[in-house]
Structures are given as C-alpha cells and as structure tokens.
Short mmCIF file of C-alpha atoms in Angstrom, two decimals:
data_model
loop_
_atom_site.label_atom_id
_atom_site.label_comp_id
_atom_site.label_asym_id
_atom_site.label_seq_id
_atom_site.Cartn_x
_atom_site.Cartn_y
_atom_site.Cartn_z
CA UNK A 2 -114.44 143.63 -98.46
CA UNK A 3 -112.74 146.51 -96.65
CA UNK A 4 -109.30 147.37 -98.09
CA UNK A 5 -106.46 149.65 -96.97
CA UNK A 6 -103.57 150.75 -99.17
CA UNK A 7 -100.42 151.72 -97.27
CA UNK A 8 -97.83 153.84 -99.07
CA UNK A 9 -94.45 155.07 -97.84
CA UNK A 10 -94.71 158.84 -98.27
CA UNK A 11 -96.13 161.13 -100.94
CA UNK A 12 -93.89 163.92 -102.21
CA UNK A 13 -93.86 163.33 -105.97
CA UNK A 14 -95.26 161.23 -108.78
CA UNK A 15 -92.65 158.59 -109.61
CA UNK A 16 -92.31 154.81 -109.82
CA UNK A 17 -93.79 153.83 -106.46
CA UNK A 18 -96.67 156.27 -106.92
CA UNK A 19 -97.46 154.61 -110.25
CA UNK A 20 -97.81 151.35 -108.33
CA UNK A 21 -100.17 153.01 -105.85
CA UNK A 22 -102.12 154.40 -108.81
CA UNK A 23 -102.67 150.86 -110.10
CA UNK A 24 -103.68 149.68 -106.62
CA UNK A 25 -106.30 152.43 -106.50
CA UNK A 26 -107.63 151.27 -109.85
CA UNK A 27 -107.83 147.71 -108.51
CA UNK A 28 -109.49 148.68 -105.23
CA UNK A 29 -111.26 152.01 -105.88
CA UNK A 30 -113.06 152.00 -102.52
CA UNK A 31 -109.87 151.47 -100.49
CA UNK A 32 -108.60 153.85 -97.83
CA UNK A 33 -105.09 155.24 -98.44
CA UNK A 34 -102.49 155.69 -95.70
CA UNK A 35 -99.02 157.27 -95.89
CA UNK A 36 -96.38 158.46 -93.43
CA UNK A 37 -96.85 161.97 -94.84
CA UNK A 38 -98.48 163.62 -97.82
CA UNK A 39 -96.82 166.66 -99.37
CA UNK A 40 -97.86 166.05 -102.97
CA UNK A 41 -98.14 169.14 -105.14
CA UNK A 42 -101.60 169.75 -106.56
CA UNK A 43 -100.40 169.02 -110.10
CA UNK A 44 -99.34 165.50 -109.04
CA UNK A 45 -102.49 164.49 -107.15
CA UNK A 46 -104.54 163.32 -110.13
CA UNK A 47 -103.88 159.62 -109.55
CA UNK A 48 -105.41 159.81 -106.05
CA UNK A 49 -108.78 160.59 -107.67
CA UNK A 50 -109.66 163.15 -105.02
CA UNK A 51 -109.36 160.82 -102.05
CA UNK A 52 -108.03 161.96 -98.68
CA UNK A 53 -104.76 160.39 -97.53
CA UNK A 54 -104.58 159.41 -93.86
CA UNK A 55 -101.17 160.44 -92.53
CA UNK A 56 -99.05 159.90 -89.40
CA UNK A 57 -97.81 162.31 -86.74
CA UNK A 58 -94.70 162.96 -88.87
CA UNK A 59 -96.92 165.10 -91.12
CA UNK A 60 -97.09 167.68 -88.32
CA UNK A 61 -93.47 167.68 -87.13
CA UNK A 62 -91.26 170.78 -87.60
CA UNK A 63 -89.87 171.26 -91.14
CA UNK A 64 -91.48 167.97 -92.23
CA UNK A 65 -92.63 169.37 -95.56
CA UNK A 66 -89.06 169.74 -96.81
CA UNK A 67 -87.13 167.52 -94.39
CA UNK A 68 -89.41 164.57 -93.57
CA UNK A 69 -86.62 162.11 -94.36
CA UNK A 70 -84.78 163.46 -91.32
CA UNK A 71 -87.40 161.63 -89.28
CA UNK A 72 -86.51 158.19 -90.67
CA UNK A 73 -85.73 156.93 -87.17
CA UNK A 74 -89.32 157.71 -86.11
CA UNK A 75 -90.97 156.15 -89.14
CA UNK A 76 -91.18 152.59 -87.76
CA UNK A 77 -93.13 153.98 -84.79
CA UNK A 78 -95.28 156.11 -87.10
CA UNK A 79 -96.24 153.24 -89.40
CA UNK A 80 -97.19 151.07 -86.43
CA UNK A 81 -99.72 153.68 -85.21
CA UNK A 82 -102.06 153.18 -88.17
CA UNK A 83 -105.13 151.27 -87.01
CA UNK A 84 -105.78 148.41 -89.42
CA UNK A 85 -108.53 146.81 -87.32
CA UNK A 86 -111.60 146.05 -89.40
CA UNK A 87 -109.79 145.74 -92.73
CA UNK A 88 -110.05 142.45 -94.59
CA UNK A 89 -107.12 143.24 -96.88
CA UNK A 90 -104.09 145.51 -96.45
CA UNK A 91 -101.80 146.09 -99.44
CA UNK A 92 -98.58 147.96 -98.71
CA UNK A 93 -96.17 149.44 -101.24
CA UNK A 94 -92.79 149.49 -99.49
CA UNK A 95 -89.19 150.51 -99.98
CA UNK A 96 -88.59 151.54 -96.36
CA UNK A 97 -91.19 151.13 -93.61
CA UNK A 98 -94.69 150.72 -95.14
CA UNK A 99 -94.52 146.95 -94.88
CA UNK A 100 -94.24 147.30 -91.07
CA UNK A 101 -97.90 148.25 -90.62
CA UNK A 102 -99.47 146.09 -87.89
CA UNK A 103 -102.32 143.75 -88.85
CA UNK A 104 -104.32 141.18 -86.90
CA UNK A 105 -104.97 137.51 -87.73
CA UNK A 106 -108.21 138.32 -89.54
CA UNK A 107 -106.49 140.67 -92.01
CA UNK A 108 -104.54 139.56 -95.07
CA UNK A 109 -101.43 141.73 -95.50
CA UNK A 110 -99.81 141.64 -98.95
CA UNK A 111 -96.67 143.76 -99.35
CA UNK A 112 -95.37 144.85 -102.74
CA UNK A 113 -91.67 145.49 -102.10
CA UNK A 114 -89.64 147.79 -104.34
CA UNK A 115 -86.57 146.94 -102.25
CA UNK A 116 -85.63 146.33 -98.64
CA UNK A 117 -83.90 149.38 -97.14
CA UNK A 118 -80.66 149.20 -99.13
CA UNK A 119 -78.98 152.00 -97.17
CA UNK A 120 -79.50 149.98 -93.98
CA UNK A 121 -78.22 146.70 -95.44
CA UNK A 122 -75.67 146.10 -98.21
CA UNK A 123 -75.30 149.76 -99.23
CA UNK A 124 -74.67 151.11 -95.73
CA UNK A 125 -70.97 151.83 -96.37
CA UNK A 126 -71.75 153.63 -99.64
CA UNK A 127 -74.52 155.66 -98.00
CA UNK A 128 -72.26 156.77 -95.14
CA UNK A 129 -69.47 157.66 -97.54
CA UNK A 130 -71.68 159.72 -99.87
CA UNK A 131 -73.32 161.49 -96.92
CA UNK A 132 -69.94 162.31 -95.35
CA UNK A 133 -70.83 160.30 -92.24
CA UNK A 134 -67.94 157.86 -92.06
CA UNK A 135 -66.47 159.51 -88.97
CA UNK A 136 -67.43 161.66 -86.00
CA UNK A 137 -70.41 161.68 -83.64
CA UNK A 138 -72.96 162.07 -86.46
CA UNK A 139 -71.45 159.05 -88.18
CA UNK A 140 -71.58 157.02 -84.97
CA UNK A 141 -75.21 157.99 -84.37
CA UNK A 142 -76.14 157.12 -87.98
CA UNK A 143 -74.49 153.69 -87.69
CA UNK A 144 -76.44 153.05 -84.48
CA UNK A 145 -79.68 154.18 -86.14
CA UNK A 146 -79.13 151.96 -89.18
CA UNK A 147 -78.38 149.03 -86.88
CA UNK A 148 -81.71 149.59 -85.10
CA UNK A 149 -83.49 149.89 -88.45
CA UNK A 150 -82.03 146.56 -89.60
CA UNK A 151 -83.36 144.83 -86.49
CA UNK A 152 -86.81 146.37 -86.98
CA UNK A 153 -86.77 145.75 -90.73
CA UNK A 154 -86.25 142.01 -90.36
CA UNK A 155 -88.64 141.57 -87.42
CA UNK A 156 -91.44 143.55 -89.11
CA UNK A 157 -91.07 141.50 -92.30
CA UNK A 158 -92.26 138.47 -90.34
CA UNK A 159 -95.71 140.07 -90.02
CA UNK A 160 -96.39 140.09 -93.76
CA UNK A 161 -98.65 137.31 -95.03
CA UNK A 162 -97.39 137.47 -98.63
CA UNK A 163 -94.32 139.26 -99.98
CA UNK A 164 -94.05 140.34 -103.63
CA UNK A 165 -90.78 141.60 -105.13
CA UNK A 166 -90.72 143.84 -108.20
CA UNK A 167 -88.03 141.70 -109.90
CA UNK A 168 -86.12 138.46 -109.41
CA UNK A 169 -83.22 140.57 -108.19
CA UNK A 170 -85.34 142.07 -105.40
CA UNK A 171 -86.73 138.63 -104.55
CA UNK A 172 -83.13 137.48 -104.05
CA UNK A 173 -82.43 140.46 -101.78
CA UNK A 174 -85.60 139.73 -99.78
CA UNK A 175 -84.46 136.12 -99.34
CA UNK A 176 -81.03 137.32 -98.19
CA UNK A 177 -82.03 139.98 -95.65
CA UNK A 178 -85.48 138.86 -94.47
CA UNK A 179 -85.20 135.09 -95.04
CA UNK A 180 -88.57 135.23 -96.82
CA UNK A 181 -89.61 133.81 -100.17
CA UNK A 182 -91.21 136.37 -102.48
CA UNK A 183 -93.40 136.12 -105.55
CA UNK A 184 -92.33 138.35 -108.46
CA UNK A 185 -94.68 140.80 -110.16
CA UNK A 186 -92.99 143.43 -112.31
CA UNK A 187 -93.99 147.07 -111.75
CA UNK A 188 -96.29 148.86 -114.21
CA UNK A 189 -94.73 150.92 -116.99
CA UNK A 190 -96.65 153.47 -119.05
CA UNK A 191 -95.73 151.88 -122.36
CA UNK A 192 -98.31 153.95 -124.22
CA UNK A 193 -96.26 157.13 -123.68
CA UNK A 194 -93.36 155.46 -125.54
CA UNK A 195 -94.74 154.35 -128.88
CA UNK A 196 -93.17 152.37 -131.68
CA UNK A 197 -91.51 154.83 -134.06
CA UNK A 198 -91.91 154.85 -137.83
CA UNK A 199 -88.92 157.08 -138.68
CA UNK A 200 -85.70 155.38 -139.81
CA UNK A 201 -83.03 154.69 -137.21
CA UNK A 202 -80.39 157.44 -137.30
CA UNK A 203 -77.49 155.27 -136.16
CA UNK A 204 -76.80 156.89 -132.80
CA UNK A 205 -76.67 155.06 -129.49
CA UNK A 206 -78.53 156.59 -126.56
CA UNK A 207 -78.24 156.71 -122.81
CA UNK A 208 -80.87 158.58 -120.75
CA UNK A 209 -80.25 158.72 -117.01
CA UNK A 210 -79.93 160.87 -113.94
CA UNK A 211 -76.28 161.78 -113.49
CA UNK A 212 -75.64 160.05 -110.18
CA UNK A 213 -72.70 157.73 -109.40
CA UNK A 214 -74.44 154.35 -109.47
CA UNK A 215 -75.84 154.95 -112.98
CA UNK A 216 -72.25 154.60 -114.31
CA UNK A 217 -72.86 156.89 -117.26
CA UNK A 218 -69.12 157.68 -117.10
CA UNK A 219 -68.34 154.11 -118.16
CA UNK A 220 -70.60 154.42 -121.21
CA UNK A 221 -68.94 157.73 -122.13
CA UNK A 222 -65.46 156.20 -121.75
CA UNK A 223 -66.43 153.21 -123.88
CA UNK A 224 -67.72 155.36 -126.74
CA UNK A 225 -64.72 157.69 -126.51
CA UNK A 226 -62.74 154.59 -127.44
CA UNK A 227 -65.16 153.84 -130.32
CA UNK A 228 -64.86 157.07 -132.36
CA UNK A 229 -66.82 155.61 -135.26
CA UNK A 230 -70.00 155.21 -133.20
CA UNK A 231 -72.11 158.16 -132.11
CA UNK A 232 -73.47 158.40 -128.57
CA UNK A 233 -76.12 160.85 -127.33
CA UNK A 234 -76.28 161.40 -123.56
CA UNK A 235 -79.36 162.96 -121.97
CA UNK A 236 -79.90 163.82 -118.34
CA UNK A 237 -78.40 166.00 -115.65
CA UNK A 238 -77.18 165.67 -112.07
CA UNK A 239 -74.20 165.89 -109.74
CA UNK A 240 -72.09 163.37 -111.66
CA UNK A 241 -72.24 165.34 -114.92
CA UNK A 242 -68.66 166.75 -114.61
CA UNK A 243 -67.32 163.22 -114.14
CA UNK A 244 -69.19 162.01 -117.22
CA UNK A 245 -67.97 164.99 -119.26
CA UNK A 246 -64.39 164.23 -118.18
CA UNK A 247 -64.80 160.61 -119.34
CA UNK A 248 -66.00 161.89 -122.74
CA UNK A 249 -63.36 164.65 -123.07
CA UNK A 250 -62.14 165.18 -126.61
CA UNK A 251 -64.62 162.75 -128.19
CA UNK A 252 -66.47 164.42 -131.11
CA UNK A 253 -68.74 161.38 -131.44
CA UNK A 254 -70.35 162.03 -128.01
CA UNK A 255 -73.11 164.62 -127.72
CA UNK A 256 -74.60 165.93 -124.47
CA UNK A 257 -78.24 167.06 -124.63
CA UNK A 258 -78.84 167.72 -120.91
CA UNK A 259 -82.36 167.43 -119.57
CA UNK A 260 -84.78 166.98 -122.48
CA UNK A 261 -88.55 167.22 -122.70
CA UNK A 262 -90.64 164.06 -122.92
CA UNK A 263 -91.37 164.44 -126.65
CA UNK A 264 -87.68 164.86 -127.50
CA UNK A 265 -86.71 161.86 -125.35
CA UNK A 266 -89.26 159.68 -127.15
CA UNK A 267 -88.02 160.87 -130.56
CA UNK A 268 -84.38 160.21 -129.62
CA UNK A 269 -85.27 156.75 -128.35
CA UNK A 270 -87.36 155.86 -131.40
CA UNK A 271 -84.49 156.77 -133.74
CA UNK A 272 -81.65 155.23 -131.68
CA UNK A 273 -79.74 152.21 -132.90
CA UNK A 274 -79.72 150.90 -129.32
CA UNK A 275 -80.25 152.07 -125.75
CA UNK A 276 -77.19 151.59 -123.51
CA UNK A 277 -77.53 151.03 -119.77
CA UNK A 278 -74.70 150.35 -117.29
CA UNK A 279 -76.44 150.60 -113.90
CA UNK A 280 -77.43 147.84 -111.50
CA UNK A 281 -81.07 148.71 -110.94
CA UNK A 282 -83.77 147.07 -108.84
CA UNK A 283 -85.88 146.94 -112.01
CA UNK A 284 -85.15 149.49 -114.75
CA UNK A 285 -88.23 151.31 -116.06
CA UNK A 286 -86.13 153.17 -118.65
CA UNK A 287 -85.22 149.85 -120.27
CA UNK A 288 -88.88 148.96 -120.76
CA UNK A 289 -89.64 152.43 -122.13
CA UNK A 290 -86.85 152.00 -124.71
CA UNK A 291 -88.23 148.60 -125.72
CA UNK A 292 -91.69 150.16 -126.07
CA UNK A 293 -90.15 152.43 -128.73
CA UNK A 294 -88.87 149.36 -130.56
CA UNK A 295 -85.27 150.07 -129.52
CA UNK A 296 -82.82 147.24 -128.72
CA UNK A 297 -80.99 147.21 -125.38
CA UNK A 298 -77.33 146.89 -124.44
CA UNK A 299 -77.44 146.54 -120.66
CA UNK A 300 -75.45 145.44 -117.64
CA UNK A 301 -76.60 141.92 -116.85
CA UNK A 302 -77.39 142.33 -113.18
CA UNK A 303 -80.44 143.61 -111.35
CA UNK A 304 -83.78 143.99 -113.06
CA UNK A 305 -82.25 144.00 -116.55
CA UNK A 306 -82.17 140.20 -116.37
CA UNK A 307 -85.97 140.18 -116.25
CA UNK A 308 -86.36 142.66 -119.11
CA UNK A 309 -83.78 141.86 -121.81
CA UNK A 310 -84.62 138.84 -123.96
CA UNK A 311 -82.19 137.16 -126.40
CA UNK A 312 -84.08 138.63 -129.37
CA UNK A 313 -84.42 142.16 -127.89
CA UNK A 314 -80.93 143.04 -126.70
CA UNK A 315 -77.48 142.14 -125.37
CA UNK A 316 -76.35 141.83 -121.76
CA UNK A 317 -72.76 142.43 -120.62
CA UNK A 318 -71.24 140.93 -117.50
CA UNK A 319 -69.07 143.63 -115.93
CA UNK A 320 -69.35 147.34 -115.20
CA UNK A 321 -66.36 148.32 -117.32
CA UNK A 322 -65.69 150.19 -120.54
CA UNK A 323 -64.17 147.03 -122.02
CA UNK A 324 -67.34 145.03 -121.37
CA UNK A 325 -69.49 147.74 -122.95
CA UNK A 326 -67.26 147.87 -126.05
CA UNK A 327 -67.46 144.07 -126.40
CA UNK A 328 -71.26 144.19 -126.02
CA UNK A 329 -71.60 146.88 -128.70
CA UNK A 330 -69.39 144.81 -131.01
CA UNK A 331 -71.53 141.73 -130.33
CA UNK A 332 -74.70 143.72 -131.00
CA UNK A 333 -73.33 145.01 -134.32
CA UNK A 334 -72.18 141.54 -135.37
CA UNK A 335 -75.37 139.77 -134.34
CA UNK A 336 -78.60 139.28 -136.26
CA UNK A 337 -80.87 142.34 -136.65
CA UNK A 338 -83.28 142.92 -133.77
CA UNK A 339 -86.88 143.53 -134.75
CA UNK A 340 -88.54 146.71 -133.38
CA UNK A 341 -91.78 144.72 -133.22
CA UNK A 342 -90.13 142.11 -130.97
CA UNK A 343 -88.92 144.88 -128.65
CA UNK A 344 -92.37 146.44 -128.51
CA UNK A 345 -94.03 143.09 -127.79
CA UNK A 346 -91.54 142.51 -124.97
CA UNK A 347 -92.38 145.90 -123.42
CA UNK A 348 -96.09 145.10 -123.35
CA UNK A 349 -95.39 142.41 -120.73
CA UNK A 350 -94.91 145.28 -118.26
CA UNK A 351 -98.06 147.32 -118.95
CA UNK A 352 -100.37 148.55 -116.23
CA UNK A 353 -103.01 146.11 -117.43
CA UNK A 354 -100.65 143.15 -116.97
CA UNK A 355 -99.65 144.43 -113.53
CA UNK A 356 -103.26 144.72 -112.36
CA UNK A 357 -104.13 141.26 -113.68
CA UNK A 358 -101.16 139.68 -111.92
CA UNK A 359 -101.89 141.46 -108.63
CA UNK A 360 -105.58 140.58 -108.80
CA UNK A 361 -104.82 136.90 -109.44
CA UNK A 362 -102.26 136.77 -106.63
CA UNK A 363 -104.53 138.38 -104.04
CA UNK A 364 -107.61 136.40 -105.11
CA UNK A 365 -105.67 133.15 -104.68
CA UNK A 366 -104.57 134.16 -101.18
CA UNK A 367 -108.11 135.18 -100.22
CA UNK A 368 -109.50 131.90 -101.53
CA UNK A 369 -106.98 129.97 -99.47
CA UNK A 370 -108.20 131.82 -96.38
CA UNK A 371 -111.81 131.16 -97.27
CA UNK A 372 -112.53 134.86 -97.71
#
C-alpha cells in the first residue's frame, strides 16, 4: 500500500509534529509532504532522515521567517501536491493540509487539530490582537478570511474520514464544516512526566505561556484572594505584566519564569494540584500533570472535559476568579485524589494508545473499501 502523509508546515517540534511523528511510526514507508520545511537540524530527528516534499511557498521571498504571510496562497499550494497513485493519504491539519486533492481510488483520512479558528469564531479577536480592525489592511484581511472560510468548508467535503483531537474539536467541525468526526486524542509523551515519590509540598502550580487566552491573570487574582494557599507560576510571554499586576502584593504567589524541563517535572510532581483556566482544543499540559500523579483544577470547557475524570480533578464552569476560588475550596473539601489514579488516567493518552486507535480506524475504513 502506498501512503502519503500531509503536514501543514515544519518550523518547530511541537504538538502537531508529535502527531506526524506517530504517523511516521505507523507508516514508515510513507512519503511526507508539507507546505514548507524550515525545521532546524536539532528538531529533525522524528523525520528519521526522510526528505520532505514541499510546495512553491518554500521558495518565495522571506519564506523562511515569514511563510505565514503567504496564508492566502496556501490553499493553492496544498492543491498542487500530486496524490495520484497513493492508496492512503493521512493529513494532519489545523489550517490547509486537509485540502489536499485526492481521487476516488485514494482514501483520505484527516486528523484535525482544529478548523482555522482565526477565520471562523475567533476572527474578531484575531483582527483586534493584530491591530487590523480598521483601515485598508483590515479590509483586505477581512476579505481574505472570508475567502478562506469558503475554501475551508468546500475543501472539507473532499475528506473521506474526519478525526478530531477532542470532543470539543468534533463539535467545532460539526458547526463549521457540517461534518461528523471521530475522536482520537493526540499523543502525549507521558514517559517524560513520571510519577513522583517525593511528598507533596502544598503549593498549587500553573505552567503556561503568558498569552491572553491562557487566563493566567485569573488564576493569579484568585490566589491573591486566598493568601493561605501558595501558588507557583511558571512561563513567560507578552501577558506577563498583566499577570504580575493581578498578583501584586500577594506574598503567597511566586513567579519562576521559564524553567527547564527537569525543574518543571519536579514542581509538578510536588504540587498539590495543577490549575488551568484556558479553553484549549485539547490541553497537553493537563495530561502531563496527571502523568506526574498531580490532580487537576481546570476550566470545564474545551479538551479538559475529555481529560479530567471525577477521581482525578475538579472542573469549574466560568473563567472567573470566583469560580477558581470555589473550585479550590471544593478540591480541598473533597476526598483525597490518588496519584496512581491520575497516572493511570494519563496513560490513556500515550503514543502507543494513539497509534493503536489510528491503526484500528484506518484499517476499518480500508476494509469497508475492500482494500
């Protein structure tokens, strides 16, 4: 069987690249395609030495640093890949990869991290944060996003089987594409986050990039109003001043900044609970905390609904300091949460489980086609 793996673009080793890594392990003889490939040498290990077939965007001016500027050309670029002769095409998509063109003899399975959120429900937020609410640039961007929405929905019709990375993403796929999606959770490297043996030190922990949607400021405000409970905040980013302002004058809140992997694991292993206030498509950090045996206190929307179980954490229903305080109180008043239960929960999201689920899904589809 001839297989092609279609990825969005390669410029780092993050969540979507970990999915591609698992696909390569499933189909080691597959050809790999991407809009462009600017991976640093230190991040190329998961490709196992294979050549990535790229589009014309790879050769456009300033593409190495500014390839996202060419978003409007990416639907054309992805459609130029020749998929003739492939029995199976598996795309990993959060923008345009799922738009690759396939014929009737090719099974196209698309693993969707999210439809293009900046073109759909987050358009207003994207324009505001980019300073594009007004003027000619803003008008052009609105026109471009409108065109992308039309293409996004029409190209989704060419997928034979859609897989969402969480129930939340499956709901978004149903809303914007009018397609039903299976759910297979993304792989998490649970072995890097082991179950700790040291005693819990009593602090609460939040580890996140300091960007607005992570709502770390709400967690800081909540713990400023709970002076008897210690909070450690790790991470850096543009929203750090806002978070520091929310924590102003609170001696129980400690900022660690960006920490090395070993320190993050140690902090997580010794935390009383991991606090999370963002609405994420999935939430890999939540699984990593559970792998350390650490309970979760998380906002009950997005991928957290798929991760947090009644015996491994507490969900809260609103992005507010009051809701976080109530959730911490409920956690403290509730029955003790077993580190072993948290660890067992995390193992549901291992790479091995991901590969088994993908293999079973694709094999079923191939059998239905008589392949």
